């Protein structure tokens, strides 16, 4: 039978600010606009992270003030 799939649209990409783990054995990274801290630590290995850029698909974060939010309720 014939396949009637529509051709895939190209996803727009742009330079995005990210945080990258400094450990040689860890491949952890996160987008800057999804980080909770101003200078985050790696969630995988708890090492320091450095700011850099990477070509990534565009994503919009509707909660732009994540760095000012508290990290849960204190007991």
Short mmCIF file of C-alpha atoms in Angstrom, two decimals:
data_model
loop_
_atom_site.label_atom_id
_atom_site.label_comp_id
_atom_site.label_asym_id
_atom_site.label_seq_id
_atom_site.Cartn_x
_atom_site.Cartn_y
_atom_site.Cartn_z
CA UNK A 1 0.00 0.00 0.00
CA UNK A 2 0.97 3.60 -0.38
CA UNK A 3 2.29 5.51 2.56
CA UNK A 4 0.41 8.81 2.99
CA UNK A 5 2.64 10.38 5.61
CA UNK A 6 3.19 14.08 5.26
CA UNK A 7 6.79 15.21 4.89
CA UNK A 8 8.37 16.23 8.20
CA UNK A 9 8.76 19.94 8.74
CA UNK A 10 12.17 21.30 9.61
CA UNK A 11 12.39 22.27 13.28
CA UNK A 12 13.85 25.77 13.67
CA UNK A 13 17.12 25.89 15.61
CA UNK A 14 19.02 28.73 17.24
CA UNK A 15 21.99 29.33 19.51
CA UNK A 16 20.80 28.69 23.06
CA UNK A 17 22.59 29.52 26.31
CA UNK A 18 23.28 26.33 28.27
CA UNK A 19 25.13 25.14 31.36
CA UNK A 20 27.56 22.28 30.72
CA UNK A 21 29.16 20.00 33.34
CA UNK A 22 32.92 20.42 33.82
CA UNK A 23 33.52 16.76 34.70
CA UNK A 24 35.16 14.72 31.93
CA UNK A 25 33.10 11.62 32.76
CA UNK A 26 29.72 13.38 32.87
CA UNK A 27 27.72 14.51 29.85
CA UNK A 28 25.20 16.60 31.82
CA UNK A 29 23.91 19.92 30.50
CA UNK A 30 20.79 22.07 30.80
CA UNK A 31 19.29 25.09 29.13
CA UNK A 32 19.89 28.34 31.00
CA UNK A 33 16.22 29.32 30.92
CA UNK A 34 15.27 26.00 32.60
CA UNK A 35 17.86 26.26 35.41
CA UNK A 36 16.73 27.12 38.95
CA UNK A 37 20.04 28.62 40.13
CA UNK A 38 22.05 31.51 38.74
CA UNK A 39 25.11 29.23 38.66
CA UNK A 40 23.79 25.64 38.91
CA UNK A 41 25.61 22.48 39.92
CA UNK A 42 25.31 19.35 37.80
CA UNK A 43 22.21 17.36 38.81
CA UNK A 44 23.92 14.12 37.77
CA UNK A 45 27.35 14.30 39.41
CA UNK A 46 27.16 17.52 41.53
CA UNK A 47 30.18 19.08 39.74
CA UNK A 48 30.48 22.72 38.74
CA UNK A 49 28.90 23.85 35.48
CA UNK A 50 30.10 26.44 32.95
CA UNK A 51 28.02 28.64 30.69
CA UNK A 52 28.27 28.06 26.93
CA UNK A 53 26.06 27.99 23.82
CA UNK A 54 24.78 25.19 21.63
CA UNK A 55 22.59 24.95 18.51
CA UNK A 56 19.29 23.55 19.80
CA UNK A 57 15.65 23.45 18.69
CA UNK A 58 13.69 26.46 19.89
CA UNK A 59 11.75 25.93 23.12
CA UNK A 60 9.72 28.50 24.98
CA UNK A 61 9.70 28.49 28.77
CA UNK A 62 6.43 30.07 29.92
CA UNK A 63 7.77 30.43 33.48
CA UNK A 64 10.58 32.90 32.92
CA UNK A 65 11.30 33.62 36.61
CA UNK A 66 12.43 30.12 37.66
CA UNK A 67 15.64 31.43 39.23
CA UNK A 68 13.69 33.62 41.67
CA UNK A 69 11.31 30.84 42.76
CA UNK A 70 11.87 28.92 45.98
CA UNK A 71 12.79 25.24 45.71
CA UNK A 72 9.86 23.83 47.66
CA UNK A 73 8.51 24.20 51.16
CA UNK A 74 10.81 24.46 54.13
CA UNK A 75 9.97 22.23 57.06
#
